Amino acid sequence: MDTNGTLEHDGETEQTQKQPAFDNVDITSPDDENENDIFESAIQEPLSPVLEDVPTDEAGDTFIEIVVADPQKVGDGMGSYLAYKVSTKTNILKFKKRQFFTMRRFSDFLGLHDLLVSKYLRMGRIIPPAPEKNIIGTTKVRMGSQPQAEAGAGVNLEWIENRRASLERFLNRVAQHPVLCQDTDFVNFLESDQELPRAVNTAALSGAGVMRLFNKVGETVNKITYKMDENDPWFNDKISEVETIDAHMQKLHSAIKALVSHRKELATLTGGVAKSAALLSTCEEHTGLSQALSQLADVEEKVELLRSEQANSDLYILSETIKDYIGLFGAIKDVFHERVKVFQNWQHAQMQLTKKRENKAKLELQDRRDKLEFAQKEVEEWEGKVQRCQKEFDNISSEIKKEMERFELARARDFKSTIIKYLEDQMAHQQQQMRYWEAIVPVARDIA
């Protein structure tokens, strides 16, 4: 199915489980079992280019804008799914076109996230988290009687709007990363006119998902057995800072959720006042009082809508941003834990090298010349592995520092924009509410 389209412009073709502490790992393992497997990633790619190094087709700043819109139900029954229109505008040369769109399903987004994690987490790069699955919401859509949505109609369910906005933020966060934005799988996700291969690890109850859960439990147990001796105070300070901010953000998110619930309840109660005042005005014989009660009912009805809008502002502007950053701090913890695993590999290699050297020394004392050549090769092999692992550890440590610097700058800009937008929205609602109340005051004063 051809799901991609191209637009014309100016004549041109244009995935919350709390992450455990990450300072303990187990470096014990069989001496020779799977020795080579754990060192496959020991050779590191060059570190990230700066954002200015991303090639573009025009002078000026690099830009890429992604919009996720028009959720559409495809198919019927339990085999149905929601597809989203993903539109992109960019001047990055890695893309063949400057403006284009395609259709993607939710599992495609999760598959993209898994691909990015598999390629870049080991290098120390912070991968924006994918939106969470919603089994209940998905089942309701699949079993609902709503017909297939026509192009542009969308599906107007609250949780689907939350998901759509989360998917859009996920893609734009990836797009703002100077390396991830040029990744072949990311480019293909946005630009390809073909359906993507079905992601096999994204089902909520898949076997792969269960295995990942067991692996996480195993890692948690392993972390208890070994304490990493941190020689760089920057990491100790940053880990403590991340843990503290994450804990307070989770508390703030819970408080905002309670505020949203309170505003919605207040809006409902305000609507009840409006209905009661309207009923009272119809049976009131005093003309002036009846008119005042009628206008009071109108104002209360308008205020009900304003309070509902304020609840949406709390949710969509503030709460969702905080929720995103809770996920991002979880991704940061993943990166720090990955560094610990790289350190684990380095320590394991050093232990194996020591054993190989001791074995060679024993053979020399025993004058076992028939095995000395092989023992020497083993020593040289593990010396090379130790050097590669040390280089990987140095590289991931350096890359994490660069990533955290970039993350902190982006977080400051993001929160500044979010807070300003939230304050302006709240002030606009308050000013509108004042105008409503001021308009009814003269009516109340004219009651004879």
mmCIF file of C-alpha atoms in Angstrom, residues 9-388:
data_model
loop_
_atom_site.group_PDB
_atom_site.id
_atom_site.type_symbol
_atom_site.label_atom_id
_atom_site.label_comp_id
_atom_site.label_asym_id
_atom_site.label_seq_id
_atom_site.Cartn_x
_atom_site.Cartn_y
_atom_site.Cartn_z
ATOM 1 C CA HIS A 9 6.075 24.331 -1.980
ATOM 2 C CA ASP A 10 7.332 27.287 -4.046
ATOM 3 C CA GLY A 11 7.752 25.110 -7.108
ATOM 4 C CA GLU A 12 10.030 22.649 -5.258
ATOM 5 C CA THR A 13 9.385 19.086 -4.216
ATOM 6 C CA GLU A 14 9.575 19.322 -0.787
ATOM 7 C CA GLN A 15 8.213 2.806 23.912
ATOM 8 C CA THR A 16 6.872 3.355 34.226
ATOM 9 C CA GLN A 17 8.963 1.013 35.749
ATOM 10 C CA LYS A 18 11.408 2.778 38.025
ATOM 11 C CA GLN A 19 14.955 2.117 36.934
ATOM 12 C CA PRO A 20 17.023 0.658 39.773
ATOM 13 C CA ALA A 21 20.209 2.296 40.964
ATOM 14 C CA PHE A 22 22.943 1.802 38.447
ATOM 15 C CA ASP A 23 26.173 1.572 40.398
ATOM 16 C CA ASN A 24 26.267 -2.167 41.117
ATOM 17 C CA VAL A 25 26.964 -4.936 38.619
ATOM 18 C CA ASP A 26 28.232 -8.502 38.673
ATOM 19 C CA ILE A 27 31.528 -9.062 36.939
ATOM 20 C CA THR A 28 31.648 -12.774 37.698
ATOM 21 C CA SER A 29 31.167 -15.129 34.753
ATOM 22 C CA PRO A 30 32.662 -18.372 33.444
ATOM 23 C CA ASP A 31 36.272 -17.919 32.409
ATOM 24 C CA ASP A 32 35.937 -18.815 28.775
ATOM 25 C CA GLU A 33 32.197 -18.982 28.092
ATOM 26 C CA ASN A 34 30.980 -16.405 25.566
ATOM 27 C CA GLU A 35 34.160 -14.385 26.080
ATOM 28 C CA ASN A 36 34.060 -12.942 22.589
ATOM 29 C CA ASP A 37 30.327 -12.127 22.644
ATOM 30 C CA ILE A 38 30.563 -9.494 25.362
ATOM 31 C CA PHE A 39 33.312 -7.649 23.506
ATOM 32 C CA GLU A 40 31.585 -7.336 20.128
ATOM 33 C CA SER A 41 30.848 -3.652 20.758
ATOM 34 C CA ALA A 42 34.245 -2.785 22.171
ATOM 35 C CA ILE A 43 35.254 -0.834 19.068
ATOM 36 C CA GLN A 44 33.524 2.544 19.246
ATOM 37 C CA GLU A 45 32.395 4.722 16.372
ATOM 38 C CA PRO A 46 33.550 8.358 16.287
ATOM 39 C CA LEU A 47 31.784 10.608 18.765
ATOM 40 C CA SER A 48 28.821 12.815 17.888
ATOM 41 C CA PRO A 49 29.232 15.740 15.533
ATOM 42 C CA VAL A 50 27.854 19.048 16.742
ATOM 43 C CA LEU A 51 24.486 20.172 15.421
ATOM 44 C CA GLU A 52 26.092 22.715 13.115
ATOM 45 C CA ASP A 53 27.860 19.866 11.321
ATOM 46 C CA VAL A 54 24.587 18.411 10.015
ATOM 47 C CA PRO A 55 24.668 19.155 6.267
ATOM 48 C CA THR A 56 21.793 21.178 4.804
ATOM 49 C CA ASP A 57 20.846 22.356 1.332
ATOM 50 C CA GLU A 58 20.654 26.040 2.200
ATOM 51 C CA ALA A 59 22.473 28.666 4.223
ATOM 52 C CA GLY A 60 21.277 29.261 7.766
ATOM 53 C CA ASP A 61 20.168 27.059 10.651
ATOM 54 C CA THR A 62 19.335 23.401 10.331
ATOM 55 C CA PHE A 63 15.644 22.710 10.786
ATOM 56 C CA ILE A 64 13.354 19.708 10.834
ATOM 57 C CA GLU A 65 9.700 19.892 11.831
ATOM 58 C CA ILE A 66 7.512 16.804 12.260
ATOM 59 C CA VAL A 67 3.759 16.727 12.772
ATOM 60 C CA VAL A 68 1.787 13.612 13.698
ATOM 61 C CA ALA A 69 -1.916 14.001 12.891
ATOM 62 C CA ASP A 70 -5.129 12.370 11.648
ATOM 63 C CA PRO A 71 -5.279 9.067 13.569
ATOM 64 C CA GLN A 72 -7.296 6.663 11.418
ATOM 65 C CA LYS A 73 -8.691 3.250 12.263
ATOM 66 C CA VAL A 74 -7.643 0.653 9.694
ATOM 67 C CA GLY A 75 -9.506 -2.650 9.493
ATOM 68 C CA ASP A 76 -12.094 -4.157 11.837
ATOM 69 C CA GLY A 77 -12.121 -6.262 14.968
ATOM 70 C CA MET A 78 -9.037 -7.404 16.848
ATOM 71 C CA GLY A 79 -6.957 -7.148 13.666
ATOM 72 C CA SER A 80 -7.564 -3.416 13.351
ATOM 73 C CA TYR A 81 -5.092 -0.705 14.289
ATOM 74 C CA LEU A 82 -4.629 3.064 14.238
ATOM 75 C CA ALA A 83 -2.465 4.702 11.598
ATOM 76 C CA TYR A 84 -1.076 8.231 11.928
ATOM 77 C CA LYS A 85 -0.120 10.724 9.243
ATOM 78 C CA VAL A 86 3.498 11.788 9.814
ATOM 79 C CA SER A 87 4.385 15.016 7.953
ATOM 80 C CA THR A 88 7.940 16.341 7.760
ATOM 81 C CA LYS A 89 9.594 19.585 6.649
ATOM 82 C CA THR A 90 13.388 19.811 6.661
ATOM 83 C CA ASN A 91 16.479 21.168 4.924
ATOM 84 C CA ILE A 92 18.767 18.283 5.992
ATOM 85 C CA LEU A 93 20.491 16.781 2.962
ATOM 86 C CA LYS A 94 20.147 13.247 4.325
ATOM 87 C CA PHE A 95 16.510 13.427 3.240
ATOM 88 C CA LYS A 96 15.683 13.177 -0.471
ATOM 89 C CA LYS A 97 12.778 15.636 -0.271
ATOM 90 C CA ARG A 98 12.168 18.849 1.600
ATOM 91 C CA GLN A 99 8.523 18.218 2.491
ATOM 92 C CA PHE A 100 6.719 14.883 2.593
ATOM 93 C CA PHE A 101 4.355 12.663 4.594
ATOM 94 C CA THR A 102 3.707 8.994 5.253
ATOM 95 C CA MET A 103 1.389 6.806 7.332
ATOM 96 C CA ARG A 104 2.724 4.905 10.345
ATOM 97 C CA ARG A 105 1.103 2.676 12.986
ATOM 98 C CA PHE A 106 1.946 2.739 16.690
ATOM 99 C CA SER A 107 4.091 -0.407 16.562
ATOM 100 C CA ASP A 108 6.251 1.302 13.903
ATOM 101 C CA PHE A 109 7.180 3.991 16.438
ATOM 102 C CA LEU A 110 8.086 1.364 19.026
ATOM 103 C CA GLY A 111 10.126 -0.521 16.437
ATOM 104 C CA LEU A 112 12.030 2.665 15.569
ATOM 105 C CA HIS A 113 12.807 3.255 19.235
ATOM 106 C CA ASP A 114 14.119 -0.305 19.649
ATOM 107 C CA LEU A 115 16.383 0.129 16.611
ATOM 108 C CA LEU A 116 17.824 3.388 17.928
ATOM 109 C CA VAL A 117 18.439 1.883 21.363
ATOM 110 C CA SER A 118 20.182 -1.157 19.888
ATOM 111 C CA LYS A 119 22.538 1.046 17.855
ATOM 112 C CA TYR A 120 23.232 4.066 20.060
ATOM 113 C CA LEU A 121 22.683 3.282 23.742
ATOM 114 C CA ARG A 122 26.005 1.426 23.892
ATOM 115 C CA MET A 123 27.699 4.581 22.633
ATOM 116 C CA GLY A 124 26.359 6.667 25.509
ATOM 117 C CA ARG A 125 23.663 8.537 23.608
ATOM 118 C CA ILE A 126 20.381 9.457 25.251
ATOM 119 C CA ILE A 127 17.512 7.907 23.276
ATOM 120 C CA PRO A 128 14.161 9.681 23.815
ATOM 121 C CA PRO A 129 11.683 7.149 25.266
ATOM 122 C CA ALA A 130 8.819 5.891 23.129
ATOM 123 C CA PRO A 131 5.231 6.501 24.343
ATOM 124 C CA GLU A 132 3.773 3.857 26.624
ATOM 125 C CA LYS A 133 1.393 1.175 25.385
ATOM 126 C CA ASN A 134 -2.289 1.410 26.324
ATOM 127 C CA ILE A 135 -3.833 -2.055 26.179
ATOM 128 C CA ILE A 136 -7.256 -0.933 27.421
ATOM 129 C CA GLY A 137 -7.514 1.983 24.986
ATOM 130 C CA THR A 138 -6.313 -0.117 22.054
ATOM 131 C CA THR A 139 -8.844 -2.851 22.824
ATOM 132 C CA LYS A 140 -11.683 -0.311 23.014
ATOM 133 C CA VAL A 141 -10.792 1.017 19.566
ATOM 134 C CA ARG A 142 -10.532 -2.482 18.097
ATOM 135 C CA MET A 143 -13.841 -3.658 19.550
ATOM 136 C CA GLY A 144 -15.693 -0.374 18.987
ATOM 137 C CA SER A 145 -18.435 -0.035 16.428
ATOM 138 C CA GLN A 146 -17.011 3.176 15.017
ATOM 139 C CA PRO A 147 -16.499 2.809 11.260
ATOM 140 C CA GLN A 148 -13.151 3.276 9.638
ATOM 141 C CA ALA A 149 -12.215 6.933 9.771
ATOM 142 C CA GLU A 150 -12.056 8.769 6.510
ATOM 143 C CA ALA A 151 -8.965 10.701 5.497
ATOM 144 C CA GLY A 152 -8.570 13.779 7.664
ATOM 145 C CA ALA A 153 -11.373 12.840 10.045
ATOM 146 C CA GLY A 154 -9.271 11.343 12.819
ATOM 147 C CA VAL A 155 -10.557 9.507 15.864
ATOM 148 C CA ASN A 156 -11.616 11.856 18.650
ATOM 149 C CA LEU A 157 -10.815 9.925 21.798
ATOM 150 C CA GLU A 158 -8.900 11.564 24.646
ATOM 151 C CA TRP A 159 -6.295 8.826 25.058
ATOM 152 C CA ILE A 160 -5.680 8.783 21.303
ATOM 153 C CA GLU A 161 -5.007 12.527 21.357
ATOM 154 C CA ASN A 162 -2.589 11.965 24.242
ATOM 155 C CA ARG A 163 -0.846 9.249 22.252
ATOM 156 C CA ARG A 164 -0.746 11.330 19.060
ATOM 157 C CA ALA A 165 0.859 14.229 20.906
ATOM 158 C CA SER A 166 3.334 11.867 22.606
ATOM 159 C CA LEU A 167 4.328 10.311 19.279
ATOM 160 C CA GLU A 168 4.880 13.764 17.791
ATOM 161 C CA ARG A 169 7.057 14.838 20.718
ATOM 162 C CA PHE A 170 9.038 11.583 20.501
ATOM 163 C CA LEU A 171 9.855 12.102 16.811
ATOM 164 C CA ASN A 172 10.770 15.753 17.284
ATOM 165 C CA ARG A 173 13.084 14.940 20.184
ATOM 166 C CA VAL A 174 14.847 12.358 18.023
ATOM 167 C CA ALA A 175 14.977 14.870 15.168
ATOM 168 C CA GLN A 176 16.738 17.453 17.356
ATOM 169 C CA HIS A 177 19.630 15.086 18.053
ATOM 170 C CA PRO A 178 22.544 15.782 15.654
ATOM 171 C CA VAL A 179 23.289 12.061 15.161
ATOM 172 C CA LEU A 180 19.890 10.409 15.517
ATOM 173 C CA CYS A 181 18.298 12.774 12.990
ATOM 174 C CA GLN A 182 20.591 11.356 10.287
ATOM 175 C CA ASP A 183 20.158 7.717 11.228
ATOM 176 C CA THR A 184 19.182 5.574 8.239
ATOM 177 C CA ASP A 185 16.274 3.905 10.060
ATOM 178 C CA PHE A 186 14.930 7.275 11.241
ATOM 179 C CA VAL A 187 15.150 8.746 7.739
ATOM 180 C CA ASN A 188 13.473 5.654 6.308
ATOM 181 C CA PHE A 189 10.725 5.858 8.946
ATOM 182 C CA LEU A 190 9.839 9.405 7.893
ATOM 183 C CA GLU A 191 10.464 9.206 4.162
ATOM 184 C CA SER A 192 9.770 5.682 2.901
ATOM 185 C CA ASP A 193 6.629 5.091 0.852
ATOM 186 C CA GLN A 194 6.578 1.431 1.930
ATOM 187 C CA GLU A 195 5.099 -0.212 4.991
ATOM 188 C CA LEU A 196 7.809 -0.973 7.516
ATOM 189 C CA PRO A 197 8.622 -4.555 8.541
ATOM 190 C CA ARG A 198 6.373 -5.561 11.397
ATOM 191 C CA ALA A 199 8.138 -4.987 14.724
ATOM 192 C CA VAL A 200 8.061 -8.308 16.582
ATOM 193 C CA ASN A 201 9.075 -7.086 20.050
ATOM 194 C CA THR A 202 6.449 -4.385 20.546
ATOM 195 C CA ALA A 203 3.375 -6.360 21.588
ATOM 196 C CA ALA A 204 2.448 -5.661 25.190
ATOM 197 C CA LEU A 205 2.341 -9.352 26.076
ATOM 198 C CA SER A 206 4.883 -10.681 23.572
ATOM 199 C CA GLY A 207 7.422 -13.342 24.459
ATOM 200 C CA ALA A 208 10.202 -10.858 23.788
ATOM 201 C CA GLY A 209 8.611 -8.426 26.225
ATOM 202 C CA VAL A 210 8.479 -11.100 28.909
ATOM 203 C CA MET A 211 12.133 -11.958 28.265
ATOM 204 C CA ARG A 212 13.095 -8.283 28.597
ATOM 205 C CA LEU A 213 11.321 -8.234 31.964
ATOM 206 C CA PHE A 214 13.298 -11.273 33.128
ATOM 207 C CA ASN A 215 16.517 -9.683 31.881
ATOM 208 C CA LYS A 216 15.796 -6.525 33.874
ATOM 209 C CA VAL A 217 15.199 -8.615 37.003
ATOM 210 C CA GLY A 218 18.471 -10.450 36.351
ATOM 211 C CA GLU A 219 20.350 -7.179 35.938
ATOM 212 C CA THR A 220 18.888 -5.890 39.199
ATOM 213 C CA VAL A 221 20.162 -8.967 41.026
ATOM 214 C CA ASN A 222 23.571 -8.688 39.354
ATOM 215 C CA LYS A 223 23.965 -5.053 40.399
ATOM 216 C CA ILE A 224 23.864 -5.996 44.068
ATOM 217 C CA THR A 225 27.036 -8.066 43.866
ATOM 218 C CA TYR A 226 29.602 -5.501 42.748
ATOM 219 C CA LYS A 227 30.284 -1.883 43.652
ATOM 220 C CA MET A 228 31.829 0.221 40.910
ATOM 221 C CA ASP A 229 34.709 2.365 42.164
ATOM 222 C CA GLU A 230 33.948 5.701 40.503
ATOM 223 C CA ASN A 231 37.090 7.707 39.813
ATOM 224 C CA ASP A 232 35.339 10.632 38.131
ATOM 225 C CA PRO A 233 33.469 12.838 40.652
ATOM 226 C CA TRP A 234 31.428 14.330 37.795
ATOM 227 C CA PHE A 235 29.493 11.090 37.430
ATOM 228 C CA ASN A 236 28.811 10.780 41.170
ATOM 229 C CA ASP A 237 27.469 14.339 41.243
ATOM 230 C CA LYS A 238 25.433 13.929 38.066
ATOM 231 C CA ILE A 239 23.903 10.606 39.161
ATOM 232 C CA SER A 240 22.817 12.179 42.443
ATOM 233 C CA GLU A 241 21.400 15.193 40.605
ATOM 234 C CA VAL A 242 19.455 13.019 38.160
ATOM 235 C CA GLU A 243 17.976 10.916 40.969
ATOM 236 C CA THR A 244 16.913 14.017 42.912
ATOM 237 C CA ILE A 245 15.330 15.842 39.967
ATOM 238 C CA ASP A 246 13.576 12.677 38.801
ATOM 239 C CA ALA A 247 12.051 12.083 42.253
ATOM 240 C CA HIS A 248 10.770 15.668 42.498
ATOM 241 C CA MET A 249 9.419 15.583 38.940
ATOM 242 C CA GLN A 250 7.411 12.477 39.749
ATOM 243 C CA LYS A 251 5.937 14.245 42.781
ATOM 244 C CA LEU A 252 5.123 17.298 40.643
ATOM 245 C CA HIS A 253 3.497 15.101 38.007
ATOM 246 C CA SER A 254 1.293 13.463 40.661
ATOM 247 C CA ALA A 255 0.302 16.881 42.008
ATOM 248 C CA ILE A 256 -0.611 18.166 38.539
ATOM 249 C CA LYS A 257 -2.703 15.055 37.870
ATOM 250 C CA ALA A 258 -4.591 15.760 41.086
ATOM 251 C CA LEU A 259 -5.051 19.396 39.977
ATOM 252 C CA VAL A 260 -6.439 18.259 36.617
ATOM 253 C CA SER A 261 -8.908 15.987 38.388
ATOM 254 C CA HIS A 262 -9.924 18.820 40.731
ATOM 255 C CA ARG A 263 -10.460 21.313 37.885
ATOM 256 C CA LYS A 264 -12.589 18.791 35.982
ATOM 257 C CA GLU A 265 -14.681 18.177 39.092
ATOM 258 C CA LEU A 266 -14.967 21.937 39.668
ATOM 259 C CA ALA A 267 -16.096 22.401 36.058
ATOM 260 C CA THR A 268 -18.779 19.754 36.531
ATOM 261 C CA LEU A 269 -20.004 21.399 39.763
ATOM 262 C CA THR A 270 -20.038 24.798 38.032
ATOM 263 C CA GLY A 271 -22.240 23.291 35.330
ATOM 264 C CA GLY A 272 -24.599 22.083 38.038
ATOM 265 C CA VAL A 273 -24.830 25.605 39.443
ATOM 266 C CA ALA A 274 -25.611 26.932 35.946
ATOM 267 C CA LYS A 275 -28.481 24.464 35.469
ATOM 268 C CA SER A 276 -29.924 25.145 38.913
ATOM 269 C CA ALA A 277 -29.789 28.927 38.423
ATOM 270 C CA ALA A 278 -31.466 28.582 35.015
ATOM 271 C CA LEU A 279 -34.296 26.510 36.476
ATOM 272 C CA LEU A 280 -34.747 28.993 39.316
ATOM 273 C CA SER A 281 -34.928 31.922 36.870
ATOM 274 C CA THR A 282 -37.835 30.309 35.012
ATOM 275 C CA CYS A 283 -40.026 30.163 38.082
ATOM 276 C CA GLU A 284 -38.998 33.502 39.611
ATOM 277 C CA GLU A 285 -41.841 36.049 39.366
ATOM 278 C CA HIS A 286 -39.650 39.077 40.018
ATOM 279 C CA THR A 287 -38.584 40.246 36.559
ATOM 280 C CA GLY A 288 -35.250 41.828 37.515
ATOM 281 C CA LEU A 289 -34.257 38.926 39.707
ATOM 282 C CA SER A 290 -35.288 36.443 37.028
ATOM 283 C CA GLN A 291 -33.102 38.219 34.457
ATOM 284 C CA ALA A 292 -30.167 38.337 36.845
ATOM 285 C CA LEU A 293 -30.493 34.608 37.618
ATOM 286 C CA SER A 294 -30.754 33.816 33.921
ATOM 287 C CA GLN A 295 -27.582 35.757 33.137
ATOM 288 C CA LEU A 296 -25.863 34.190 36.151
ATOM 289 C CA ALA A 297 -26.707 30.792 34.676
ATOM 290 C CA ASP A 298 -25.202 31.873 31.339
ATOM 291 C CA VAL A 299 -22.008 33.077 33.031
ATOM 292 C CA GLU A 300 -21.669 29.912 35.109
ATOM 293 C CA GLU A 301 -22.060 27.852 31.931
ATOM 294 C CA LYS A 302 -19.283 29.845 30.262
ATOM 295 C CA VAL A 303 -17.090 29.513 33.354
ATOM 296 C CA GLU A 304 -17.665 25.757 33.260
ATOM 297 C CA LEU A 305 -16.145 25.673 29.778
ATOM 298 C CA LEU A 306 -13.253 27.878 30.893
ATOM 299 C CA ARG A 307 -12.466 25.554 33.798
ATOM 300 C CA SER A 308 -12.552 22.557 31.486
ATOM 301 C CA GLU A 309 -10.115 24.357 29.218
ATOM 302 C CA GLN A 310 -7.895 25.121 32.213
ATOM 303 C CA ALA A 311 -7.877 21.423 33.088
ATOM 304 C CA ASN A 312 -6.811 20.639 29.529
ATOM 305 C CA SER A 313 -4.096 23.277 29.808
ATOM 306 C CA ASP A 314 -2.817 21.649 32.997
ATOM 307 C CA LEU A 315 -2.825 18.276 31.262
ATOM 308 C CA TYR A 316 -1.605 18.915 27.722
ATOM 309 C CA ILE A 317 0.806 21.790 28.360
ATOM 310 C CA LEU A 318 2.286 21.071 31.783
ATOM 311 C CA SER A 319 1.547 17.493 32.829
ATOM 312 C CA GLU A 320 2.560 15.864 29.537
ATOM 313 C CA THR A 321 5.828 17.807 29.441
ATOM 314 C CA ILE A 322 6.677 16.661 32.960
ATOM 315 C CA LYS A 323 5.733 13.087 32.027
ATOM 316 C CA ASP A 324 8.036 13.250 28.994
ATOM 317 C CA TYR A 325 10.939 14.358 31.145
ATOM 318 C CA ILE A 326 10.332 11.612 33.670
ATOM 319 C CA GLY A 327 10.781 9.244 30.728
ATOM 320 C CA LEU A 328 13.872 11.136 29.567
ATOM 321 C CA PHE A 329 15.462 10.878 33.003
ATOM 322 C CA GLY A 330 14.770 7.158 32.817
ATOM 323 C CA ALA A 331 16.645 7.125 29.496
ATOM 324 C CA ILE A 332 19.528 8.980 31.161
ATOM 325 C CA LYS A 333 19.655 6.319 33.868
ATOM 326 C CA ASP A 334 19.808 3.695 31.118
ATOM 327 C CA VAL A 335 22.842 5.458 29.638
ATOM 328 C CA PHE A 336 24.614 5.635 33.001
ATOM 329 C CA HIS A 337 23.864 1.965 33.591
ATOM 330 C CA GLU A 338 25.234 1.127 30.163
ATOM 331 C CA ARG A 339 28.485 2.801 31.177
ATOM 332 C CA VAL A 340 28.614 0.562 34.244
ATOM 333 C CA LYS A 341 28.169 -2.498 32.015
ATOM 334 C CA VAL A 342 31.021 -1.317 29.798
ATOM 335 C CA PHE A 343 33.128 -0.931 32.941
ATOM 336 C CA GLN A 344 32.096 -4.464 33.902
ATOM 337 C CA ASN A 345 33.390 -5.782 30.583
ATOM 338 C CA TRP A 346 36.655 -3.916 31.067
ATOM 339 C CA GLN A 347 37.132 -5.375 34.549
ATOM 340 C CA HIS A 348 36.268 -8.852 33.290
ATOM 341 C CA ALA A 349 38.872 -8.497 30.534
ATOM 342 C CA GLN A 350 41.486 -7.429 33.056
ATOM 343 C CA MET A 351 40.684 -10.426 35.252
ATOM 344 C CA GLN A 352 40.980 -12.780 32.288
ATOM 345 C CA LEU A 353 44.273 -11.180 31.246
ATOM 346 C CA THR A 354 45.652 -11.716 34.748
ATOM 347 C CA LYS A 355 44.644 -15.376 34.614
ATOM 348 C CA LYS A 356 46.204 -15.853 31.186
ATOM 349 C CA ARG A 357 49.450 -14.276 32.362
ATOM 350 C CA GLU A 358 49.497 -16.482 35.455
ATOM 351 C CA ASN A 359 48.867 -19.534 33.283
ATOM 352 C CA LYS A 360 51.733 -18.532 30.977
ATOM 353 C CA ALA A 361 54.047 -18.055 33.972
ATOM 354 C CA LYS A 362 53.203 -21.557 35.255
ATOM 355 C CA LEU A 363 53.960 -23.057 31.840
ATOM 356 C CA GLU A 364 57.293 -21.247 31.783
ATOM 357 C CA LEU A 365 58.191 -22.632 35.237
ATOM 358 C CA GLN A 366 57.217 -26.110 34.073
ATOM 359 C CA ASP A 367 59.151 -25.602 30.829
ATOM 360 C CA ARG A 368 56.061 -26.581 28.804
ATOM 361 C CA ARG A 369 57.319 -25.128 25.552
ATOM 362 C CA ASP A 370 54.695 -27.020 23.544
ATOM 363 C CA LYS A 371 51.956 -24.833 25.103
ATOM 364 C CA LEU A 372 53.859 -21.595 25.558
ATOM 365 C CA GLU A 373 53.153 -20.285 22.057
ATOM 366 C CA PHE A 374 49.403 -20.727 22.471
ATOM 367 C CA ALA A 375 49.545 -19.169 25.972
ATOM 368 C CA GLN A 376 51.419 -16.163 24.581
ATOM 369 C CA LYS A 377 48.753 -15.698 21.892
ATOM 370 C CA GLU A 378 46.037 -15.788 24.562
ATOM 371 C CA VAL A 379 47.850 -13.122 26.571
ATOM 372 C CA GLU A 380 48.197 -10.914 23.503
ATOM 373 C CA GLU A 381 44.531 -11.460 22.612
ATOM 374 C CA TRP A 382 43.349 -10.400 26.064
ATOM 375 C CA GLU A 383 45.745 -7.467 26.127
ATOM 376 C CA GLY A 384 44.019 -6.251 22.968
ATOM 377 C CA LYS A 385 40.583 -6.795 24.526
ATOM 378 C CA VAL A 386 41.594 -4.842 27.626
ATOM 379 C CA GLN A 387 42.745 -1.935 25.470
ATOM 380 C CA ARG A 388 39.535 -1.986 23.413
#
